[in-house]
Each structure stands twice: as C-alpha cells, then as structure tokens.
Short mmCIF file of C-alpha atoms in Angstrom, two decimals:
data_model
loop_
_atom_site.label_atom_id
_atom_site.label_comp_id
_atom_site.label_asym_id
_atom_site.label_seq_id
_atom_site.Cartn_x
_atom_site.Cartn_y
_atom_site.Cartn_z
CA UNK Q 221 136.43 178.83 149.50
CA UNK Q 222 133.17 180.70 150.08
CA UNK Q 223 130.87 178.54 152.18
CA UNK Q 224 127.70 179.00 149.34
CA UNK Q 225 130.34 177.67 146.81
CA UNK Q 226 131.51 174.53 148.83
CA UNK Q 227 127.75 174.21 148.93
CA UNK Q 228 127.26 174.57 144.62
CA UNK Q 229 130.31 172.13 144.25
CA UNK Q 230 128.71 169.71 146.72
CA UNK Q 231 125.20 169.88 144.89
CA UNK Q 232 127.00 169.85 141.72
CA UNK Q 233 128.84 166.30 142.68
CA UNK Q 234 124.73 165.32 143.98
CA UNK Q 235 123.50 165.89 141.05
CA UNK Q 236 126.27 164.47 138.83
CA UNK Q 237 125.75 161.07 140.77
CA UNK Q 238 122.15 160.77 140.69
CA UNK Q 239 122.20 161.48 137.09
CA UNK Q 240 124.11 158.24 136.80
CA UNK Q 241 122.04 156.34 139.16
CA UNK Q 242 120.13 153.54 137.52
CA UNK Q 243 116.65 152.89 138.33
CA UNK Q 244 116.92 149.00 138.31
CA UNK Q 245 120.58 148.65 139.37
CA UNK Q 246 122.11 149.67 142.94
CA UNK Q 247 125.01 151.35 141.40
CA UNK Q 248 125.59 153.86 139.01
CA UNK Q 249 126.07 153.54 134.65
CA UNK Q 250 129.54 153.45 134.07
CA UNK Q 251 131.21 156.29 131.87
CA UNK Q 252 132.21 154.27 128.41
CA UNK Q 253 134.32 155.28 125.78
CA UNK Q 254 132.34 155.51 122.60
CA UNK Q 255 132.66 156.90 118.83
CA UNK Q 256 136.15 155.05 118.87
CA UNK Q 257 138.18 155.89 115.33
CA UNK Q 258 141.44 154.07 114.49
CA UNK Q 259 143.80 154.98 112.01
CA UNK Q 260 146.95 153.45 110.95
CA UNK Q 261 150.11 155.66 110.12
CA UNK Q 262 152.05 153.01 107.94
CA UNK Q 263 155.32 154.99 107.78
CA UNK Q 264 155.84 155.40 111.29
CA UNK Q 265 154.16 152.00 112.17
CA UNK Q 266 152.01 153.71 114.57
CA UNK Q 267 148.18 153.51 115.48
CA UNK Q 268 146.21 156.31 116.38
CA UNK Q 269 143.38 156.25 118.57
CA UNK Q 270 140.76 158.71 119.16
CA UNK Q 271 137.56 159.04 120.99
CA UNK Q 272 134.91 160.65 123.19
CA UNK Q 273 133.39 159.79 126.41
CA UNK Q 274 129.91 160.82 126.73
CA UNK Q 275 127.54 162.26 129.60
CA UNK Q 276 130.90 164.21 130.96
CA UNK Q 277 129.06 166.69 133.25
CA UNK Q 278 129.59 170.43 132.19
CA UNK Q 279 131.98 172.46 134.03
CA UNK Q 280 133.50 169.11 134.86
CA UNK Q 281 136.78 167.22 135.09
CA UNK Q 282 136.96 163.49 135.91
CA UNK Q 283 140.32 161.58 136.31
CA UNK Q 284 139.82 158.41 134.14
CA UNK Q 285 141.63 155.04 133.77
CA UNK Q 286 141.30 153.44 129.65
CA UNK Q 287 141.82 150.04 129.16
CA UNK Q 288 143.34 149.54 125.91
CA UNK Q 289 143.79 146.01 123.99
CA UNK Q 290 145.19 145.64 120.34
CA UNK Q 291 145.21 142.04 119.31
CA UNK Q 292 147.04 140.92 116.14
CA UNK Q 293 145.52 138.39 113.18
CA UNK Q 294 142.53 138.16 115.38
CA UNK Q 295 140.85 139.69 118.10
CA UNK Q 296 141.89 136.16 120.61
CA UNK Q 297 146.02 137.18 120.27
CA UNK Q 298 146.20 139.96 122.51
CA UNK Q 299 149.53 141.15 122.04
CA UNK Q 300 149.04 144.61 123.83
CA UNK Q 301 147.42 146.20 126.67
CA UNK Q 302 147.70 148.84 128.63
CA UNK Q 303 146.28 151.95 130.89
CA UNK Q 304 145.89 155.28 129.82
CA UNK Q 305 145.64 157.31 132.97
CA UNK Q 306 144.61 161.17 131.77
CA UNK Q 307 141.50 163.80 132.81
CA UNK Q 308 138.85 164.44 131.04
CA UNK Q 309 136.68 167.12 130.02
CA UNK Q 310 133.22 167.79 128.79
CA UNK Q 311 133.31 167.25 125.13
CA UNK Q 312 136.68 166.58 125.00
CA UNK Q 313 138.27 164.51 122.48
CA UNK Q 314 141.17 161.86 123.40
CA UNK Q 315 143.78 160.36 121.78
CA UNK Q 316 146.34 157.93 122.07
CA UNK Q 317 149.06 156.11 119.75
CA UNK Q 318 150.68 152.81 119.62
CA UNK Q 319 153.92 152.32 117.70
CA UNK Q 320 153.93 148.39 116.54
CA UNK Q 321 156.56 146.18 115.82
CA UNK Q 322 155.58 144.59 112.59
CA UNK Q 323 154.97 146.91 109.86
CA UNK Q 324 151.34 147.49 109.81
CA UNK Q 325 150.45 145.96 106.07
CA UNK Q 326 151.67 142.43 107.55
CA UNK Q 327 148.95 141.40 110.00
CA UNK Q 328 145.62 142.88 110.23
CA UNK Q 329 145.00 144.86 113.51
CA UNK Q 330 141.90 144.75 116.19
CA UNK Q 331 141.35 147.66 119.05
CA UNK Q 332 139.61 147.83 121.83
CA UNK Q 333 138.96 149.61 124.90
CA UNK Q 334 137.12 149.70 128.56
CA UNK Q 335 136.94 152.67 131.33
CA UNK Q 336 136.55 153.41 134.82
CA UNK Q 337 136.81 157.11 136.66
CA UNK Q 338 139.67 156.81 139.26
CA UNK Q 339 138.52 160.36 141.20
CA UNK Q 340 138.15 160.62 144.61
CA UNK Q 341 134.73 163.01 144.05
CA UNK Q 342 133.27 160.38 142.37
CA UNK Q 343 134.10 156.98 144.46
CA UNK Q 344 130.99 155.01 142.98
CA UNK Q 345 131.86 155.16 139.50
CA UNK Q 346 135.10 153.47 140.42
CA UNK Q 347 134.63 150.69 138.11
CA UNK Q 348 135.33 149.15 134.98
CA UNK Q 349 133.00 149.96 132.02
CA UNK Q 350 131.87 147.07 129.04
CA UNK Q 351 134.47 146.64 126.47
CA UNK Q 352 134.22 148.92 123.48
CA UNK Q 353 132.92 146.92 120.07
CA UNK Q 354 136.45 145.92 118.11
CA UNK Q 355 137.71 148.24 115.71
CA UNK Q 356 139.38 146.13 112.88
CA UNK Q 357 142.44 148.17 110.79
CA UNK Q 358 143.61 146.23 108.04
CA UNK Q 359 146.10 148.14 105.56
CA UNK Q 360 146.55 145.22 103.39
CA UNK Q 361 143.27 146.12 101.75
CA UNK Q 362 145.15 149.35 100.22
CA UNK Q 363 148.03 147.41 98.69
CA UNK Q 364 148.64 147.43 95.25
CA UNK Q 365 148.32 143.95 93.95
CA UNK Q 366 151.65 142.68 92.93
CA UNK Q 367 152.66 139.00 93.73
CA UNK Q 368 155.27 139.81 95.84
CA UNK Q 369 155.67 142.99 98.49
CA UNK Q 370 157.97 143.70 101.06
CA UNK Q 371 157.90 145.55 104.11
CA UNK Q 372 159.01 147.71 106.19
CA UNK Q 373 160.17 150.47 102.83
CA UNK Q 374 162.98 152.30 103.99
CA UNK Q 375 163.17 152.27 107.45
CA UNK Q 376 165.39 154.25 109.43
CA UNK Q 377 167.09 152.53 112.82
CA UNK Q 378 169.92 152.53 115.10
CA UNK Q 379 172.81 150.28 114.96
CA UNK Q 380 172.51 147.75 117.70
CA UNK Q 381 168.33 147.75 117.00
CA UNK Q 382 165.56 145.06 116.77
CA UNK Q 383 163.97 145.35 113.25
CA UNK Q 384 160.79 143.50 112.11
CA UNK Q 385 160.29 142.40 108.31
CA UNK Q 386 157.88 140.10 106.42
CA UNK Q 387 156.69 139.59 102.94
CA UNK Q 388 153.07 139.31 101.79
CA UNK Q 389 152.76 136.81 98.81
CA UNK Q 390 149.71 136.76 96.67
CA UNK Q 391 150.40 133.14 95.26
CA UNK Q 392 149.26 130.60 97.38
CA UNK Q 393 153.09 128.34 96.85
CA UNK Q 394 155.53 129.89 99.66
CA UNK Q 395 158.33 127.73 98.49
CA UNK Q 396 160.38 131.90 98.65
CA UNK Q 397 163.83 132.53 99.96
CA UNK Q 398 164.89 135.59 101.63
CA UNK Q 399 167.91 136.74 102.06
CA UNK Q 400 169.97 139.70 104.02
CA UNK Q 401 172.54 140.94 102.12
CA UNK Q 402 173.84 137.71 100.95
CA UNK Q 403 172.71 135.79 103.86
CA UNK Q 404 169.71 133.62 103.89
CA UNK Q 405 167.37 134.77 106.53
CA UNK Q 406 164.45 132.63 107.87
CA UNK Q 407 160.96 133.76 109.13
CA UNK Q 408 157.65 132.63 110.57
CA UNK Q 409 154.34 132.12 108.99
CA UNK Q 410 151.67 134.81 110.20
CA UNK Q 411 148.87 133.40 107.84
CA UNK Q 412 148.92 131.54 104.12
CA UNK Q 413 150.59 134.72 102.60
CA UNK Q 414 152.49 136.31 105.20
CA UNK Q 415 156.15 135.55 106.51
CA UNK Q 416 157.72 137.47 109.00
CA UNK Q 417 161.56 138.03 109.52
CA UNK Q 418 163.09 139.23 112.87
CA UNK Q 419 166.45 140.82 112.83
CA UNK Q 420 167.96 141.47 116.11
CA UNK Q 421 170.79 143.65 116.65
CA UNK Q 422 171.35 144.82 113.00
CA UNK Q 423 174.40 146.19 112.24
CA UNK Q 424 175.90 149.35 110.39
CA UNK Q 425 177.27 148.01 106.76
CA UNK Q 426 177.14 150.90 104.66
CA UNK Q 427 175.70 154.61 103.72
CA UNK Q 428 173.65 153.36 101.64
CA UNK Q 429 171.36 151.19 103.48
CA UNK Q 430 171.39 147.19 103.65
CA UNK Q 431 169.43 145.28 101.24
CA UNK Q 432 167.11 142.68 101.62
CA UNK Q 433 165.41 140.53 98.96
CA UNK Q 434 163.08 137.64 98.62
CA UNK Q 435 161.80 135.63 95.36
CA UNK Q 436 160.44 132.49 94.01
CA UNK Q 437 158.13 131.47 90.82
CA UNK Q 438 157.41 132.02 88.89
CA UNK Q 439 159.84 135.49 88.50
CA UNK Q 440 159.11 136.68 91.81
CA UNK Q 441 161.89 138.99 93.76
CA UNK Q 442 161.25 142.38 95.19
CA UNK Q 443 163.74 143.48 97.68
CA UNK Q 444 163.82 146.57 100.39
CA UNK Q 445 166.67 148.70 101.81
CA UNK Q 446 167.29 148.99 105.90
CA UNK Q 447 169.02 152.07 106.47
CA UNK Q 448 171.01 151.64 109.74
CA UNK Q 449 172.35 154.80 111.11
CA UNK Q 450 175.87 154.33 113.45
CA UNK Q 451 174.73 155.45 117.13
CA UNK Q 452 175.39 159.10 117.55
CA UNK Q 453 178.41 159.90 120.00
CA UNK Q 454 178.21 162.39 123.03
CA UNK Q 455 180.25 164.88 121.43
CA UNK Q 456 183.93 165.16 123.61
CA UNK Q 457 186.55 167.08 124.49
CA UNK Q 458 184.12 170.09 124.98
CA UNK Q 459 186.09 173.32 125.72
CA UNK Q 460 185.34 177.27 125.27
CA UNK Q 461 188.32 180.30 125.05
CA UNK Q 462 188.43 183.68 124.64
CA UNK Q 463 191.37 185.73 123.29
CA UNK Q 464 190.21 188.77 123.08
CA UNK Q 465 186.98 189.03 125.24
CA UNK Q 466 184.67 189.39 122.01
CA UNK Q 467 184.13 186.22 120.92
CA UNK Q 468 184.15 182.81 122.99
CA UNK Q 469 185.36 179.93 120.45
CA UNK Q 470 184.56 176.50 121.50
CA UNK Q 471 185.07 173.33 120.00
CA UNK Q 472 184.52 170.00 120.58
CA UNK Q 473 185.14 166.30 119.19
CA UNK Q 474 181.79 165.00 117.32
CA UNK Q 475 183.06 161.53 116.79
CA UNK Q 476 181.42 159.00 114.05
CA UNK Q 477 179.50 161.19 111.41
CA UNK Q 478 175.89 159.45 110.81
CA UNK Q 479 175.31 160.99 107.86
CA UNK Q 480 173.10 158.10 105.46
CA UNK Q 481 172.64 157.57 101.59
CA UNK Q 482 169.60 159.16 99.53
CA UNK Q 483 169.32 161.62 102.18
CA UNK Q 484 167.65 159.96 104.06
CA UNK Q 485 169.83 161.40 106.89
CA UNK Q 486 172.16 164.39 107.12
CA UNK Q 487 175.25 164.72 109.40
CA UNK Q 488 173.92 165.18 112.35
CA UNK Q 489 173.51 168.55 113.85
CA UNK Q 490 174.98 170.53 116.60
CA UNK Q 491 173.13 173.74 118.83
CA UNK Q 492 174.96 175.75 121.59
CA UNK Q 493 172.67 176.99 124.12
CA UNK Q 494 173.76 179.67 126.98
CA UNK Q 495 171.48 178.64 130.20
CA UNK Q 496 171.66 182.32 131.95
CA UNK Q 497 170.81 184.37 128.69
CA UNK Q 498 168.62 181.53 127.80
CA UNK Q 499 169.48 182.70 124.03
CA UNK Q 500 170.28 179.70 122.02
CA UNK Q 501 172.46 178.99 118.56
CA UNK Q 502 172.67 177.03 116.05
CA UNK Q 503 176.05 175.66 114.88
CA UNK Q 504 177.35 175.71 111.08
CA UNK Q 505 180.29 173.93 111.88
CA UNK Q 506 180.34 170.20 112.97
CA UNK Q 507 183.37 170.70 115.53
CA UNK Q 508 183.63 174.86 116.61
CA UNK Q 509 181.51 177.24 117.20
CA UNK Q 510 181.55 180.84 118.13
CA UNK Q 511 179.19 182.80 120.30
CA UNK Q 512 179.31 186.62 121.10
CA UNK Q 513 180.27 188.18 124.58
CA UNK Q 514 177.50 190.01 125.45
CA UNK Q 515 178.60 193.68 126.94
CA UNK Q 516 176.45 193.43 130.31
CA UNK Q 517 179.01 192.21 132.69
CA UNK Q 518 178.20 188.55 132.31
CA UNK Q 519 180.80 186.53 133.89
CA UNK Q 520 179.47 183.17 133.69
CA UNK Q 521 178.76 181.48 130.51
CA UNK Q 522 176.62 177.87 131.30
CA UNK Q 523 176.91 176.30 128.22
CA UNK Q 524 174.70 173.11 126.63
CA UNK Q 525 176.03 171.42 123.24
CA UNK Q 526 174.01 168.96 121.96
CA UNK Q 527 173.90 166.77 119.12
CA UNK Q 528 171.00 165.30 117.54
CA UNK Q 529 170.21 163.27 114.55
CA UNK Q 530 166.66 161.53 113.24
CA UNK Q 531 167.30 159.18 115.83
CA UNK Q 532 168.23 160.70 119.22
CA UNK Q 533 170.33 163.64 121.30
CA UNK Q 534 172.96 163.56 123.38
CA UNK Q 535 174.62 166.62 125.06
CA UNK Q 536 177.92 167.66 127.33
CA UNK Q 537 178.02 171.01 129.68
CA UNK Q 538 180.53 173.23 130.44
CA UNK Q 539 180.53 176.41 132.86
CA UNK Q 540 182.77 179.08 131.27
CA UNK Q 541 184.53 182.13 133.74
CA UNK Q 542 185.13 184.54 131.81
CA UNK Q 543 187.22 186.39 134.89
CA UNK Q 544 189.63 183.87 135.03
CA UNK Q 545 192.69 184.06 132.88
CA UNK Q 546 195.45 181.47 132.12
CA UNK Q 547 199.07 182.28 131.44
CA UNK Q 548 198.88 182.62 128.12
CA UNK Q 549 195.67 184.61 128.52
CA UNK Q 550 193.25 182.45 127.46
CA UNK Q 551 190.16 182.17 129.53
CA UNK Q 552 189.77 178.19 130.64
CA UNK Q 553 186.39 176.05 130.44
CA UNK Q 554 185.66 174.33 133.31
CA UNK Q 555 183.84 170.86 132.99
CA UNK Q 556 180.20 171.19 134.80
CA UNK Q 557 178.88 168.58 137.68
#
C-alpha cells in the first residue's frame, strides 16, 4: 500500500474515533442497535429480526458482536440469548431469525438486543452498548375468537422428534382433557388460558398424520393433525453399468418411502450429479437412473446421489471407470472413500 494511503486510512480511523469521543466521558459513545422491527412467521415458528446501526462511518466496515435476548410471557424469563458475530456496513440493514419451540400464538414474545464492535482498528469501542427498548410480539392478538384453539396446525416433523403443543382457551374453567390419538396427554399451565403439551420422541403412525384433540364445556373440542414423516434412508446398494458405452444405468435401493397424506409431502426425491462435468440430473425414477456418456474421452464418472425430502438429504458416492470391463462386459462401479 501507497504510503499517502496508509496515511488516508490512518486519518480516516482518527477521525472515526474522535467523532465518537464524548465531551464529558473519557471514552467513546458506543455504536447501538436502533430502529429494531420484529416479526413473527407463525408457520415456521420463527422470529425475524431486523435493524440498523447508526453513525457507521462511510466507506466503512466494523466487525460487531449483538447481544440478543428473547424472553417468553414476560420480559424477566429469558429463555434465549445469544451472539450474533457479523460486519457491518454503512447503512446496512441486519437481520437475524430465531426458530422457537412453542408455536408462536401460545406465549407472547419480548426481544431485545445490546452491541459492542469487536475490530482490532477500533480497540476503544470494544464495549458493550445499553440494551435496546423491548420489542413485544404477541400473535394471539390476531386469533380468531373461538373458545377453544389449538396449535401447532399441521406441522411437519421427523420421526424420533421433540414436538411442542398447547391450547389457548377463552373460558376462564380449564377443567379440558387432551388427548393423543387415544391417549390422554398432560401439559403445563403457561398463563390462565394457555396449556402446553410436550411430546418427545413422536413416532410414525400413519400417512395421514396423528391426531390430537382437546375439549370440555360447555361443547368445546377442536383437534389438530401432527404429520410425522419416517426418517429418510441413505439410499444403498448404489451401483452404475454400461453395456454398450452410451448410456450408464445406475440404480440404487431408496429404502422406506416418506411420502405423507394431503400432500403435505411427496416421495421423496432423488438427483444424480457428475462432479468432473459438474452437469447435474434430476431422477424420474425412485430406484434407476440413466445418464448419457458424453463423447470427449471421459473415463471417470464421480458420481453424487442424493435424496432429499421436506425434512433433510442424505447422499452415497461412487467413482465409475468406464475403461474397466468385467467378464461379462459390464463396466463395474467402484464404491468412493
């Protein structure tokens, strides 16, 4: 770097400090998060975050460290916090989101947040700003106003999975029973109207979801559906041939088809991508599929199947020589390391 630029950046880091200098204090005004907006995603259970940080210099990055809180019922439950490590930019606008446990219309939600720039230029603003005012999200407000509700509405999980429930009574007698299937199921009491039901390790018992129901007086019942999806198998068996140098057939084993009810989700799918071509394709078939030999004396075929649902991927490799023949003449697949 040009000696008259070291210089600019070194007046430029001057400057930026001084700015920040207070008049009455012996260390510099912290950098705090402000014009903090929170909005609530019900379907995915998720919180999203999103604000500025004001008096970023121009033409400047700072590495920064946000403090974030969420309490639950009210702002003294803490039930989250954690750091958000990320740079930032003049102007720029952040975001973060928080996927919660409990479905979002069963407990009303605070946020919070504090700062401090971790950046080497800037050693004297290494420290934590004031707290951000709390931000308060509370879906119930948007319900419709039946007696009864139930929540999460079909939810979508993996067998094996932790699953949060509750009901939100607007009559003030909670003599209601819940029940799982035909199972009674007992909860905890979040406030006067609110139960909440936790369901560890839920299990696969059919296609078309698992139903859970609650009532009580007078005429109360409203019920929901869990949709527990079997946990998607690393497809096996994963070979490739060629008998005629044109067309490479491979197949495989996909194992337990996860296909749900109500579409709420299809078989899962299968792609077959080709590492040294980088070309990729998607499979009609749920165990074969056939990819072209390319005519530009590619001997080596790298191959990546994978399977994905809604829910997750898994995938198996295989390196493929096409110069090596069998006795029958069928090129072998050889299992990748």
């Amino acid at each position: 770097m040009a000696p008259f630029a070291v210089f600019q950046t070194f007046l430029s880091i001057l400057m930026f400090l001084r700015i920040y200098q207070s008049e009455a204090l012996a260390k510099p005004l912290p950098l705090t998060p402000e014009s903090l907006k929170v909005s609530a995603n019900s379907t995915h259970q998720c919180l999203h975050l999103q604000w500025t940080v004001r008096n970023i210099p121009y033409h400047q990055e700072l590495k920064m460290v946000f403090q974030i809180q969420i309490s639950r019922i009210k702002t003294s439950n803490v039930i989250r916090v954690e750091n958000y490590n990320t740079t930032v930019k003049w102007k720029q606008v952040l975001h973060w989101s928080w996927e919660s446990d409990l479905p979002l219309e069963c407990a009303t939600h605070f946020v919070r947040m504090k700062s401090l720039v971790d950046d080497a230029n800037f050693s004297e603003l290494n420290f934590w700003s004031n707290w951000s005012s709390w931000k308060e999200v509370n879906v119930q407000e948007s319900l419709e106003q039946d007696t009864l509700l139930m929540f999460p509405k079909d939810k979508l999980v993996e067998e094996g999975s932790n699953v949060t429930i509750c009901y939100i009574s607007r009559n003030t007698q909670n003599n209601i029973s819940c029940r799982l299937e035909e199972n009674q199921i007992h909860g905890e009491q979040l406030d006067p109207h609110v139960f909440a039901f936790n369901l560890n390790n839920v299990s696969f018992i059919r296609k078309h979801g698992t139903t859970i129901f609650c009532e009580g007086p007078p005429k109360q019942k409203k019920g929901i559906v869990l949709f527990v999806s079997k946990v998607l198998d690393e497809p096996k068996d994963f070979s490739c041939e060629t008998r005629d140098f044109k067309i490479l057939s491979c197949t495989w084993d996909p194992g337990m088809d996860t296909a749900l009810g109500f579409s709420k989700q299809p078989s899962q799918s299968y792609t077959l991508f080709e590492s040294f071509s980088g070309e990729k394709k998607l499979c009609t078939h749920k165990n074969r599929c056939d990819w072209q030999i390319t005519q530009d004396s590619q001997e080596f075929y790298n191959f990546t199947l994978t399977a994905a649902n809604y829910l997750r991927k898994r995938s198996v490799n295989i390196l493929f020589d096409l110069t090596h023949r069998g006795e029958t003449g069928v090129v072998a697949a050889h299992i990748g390391h």
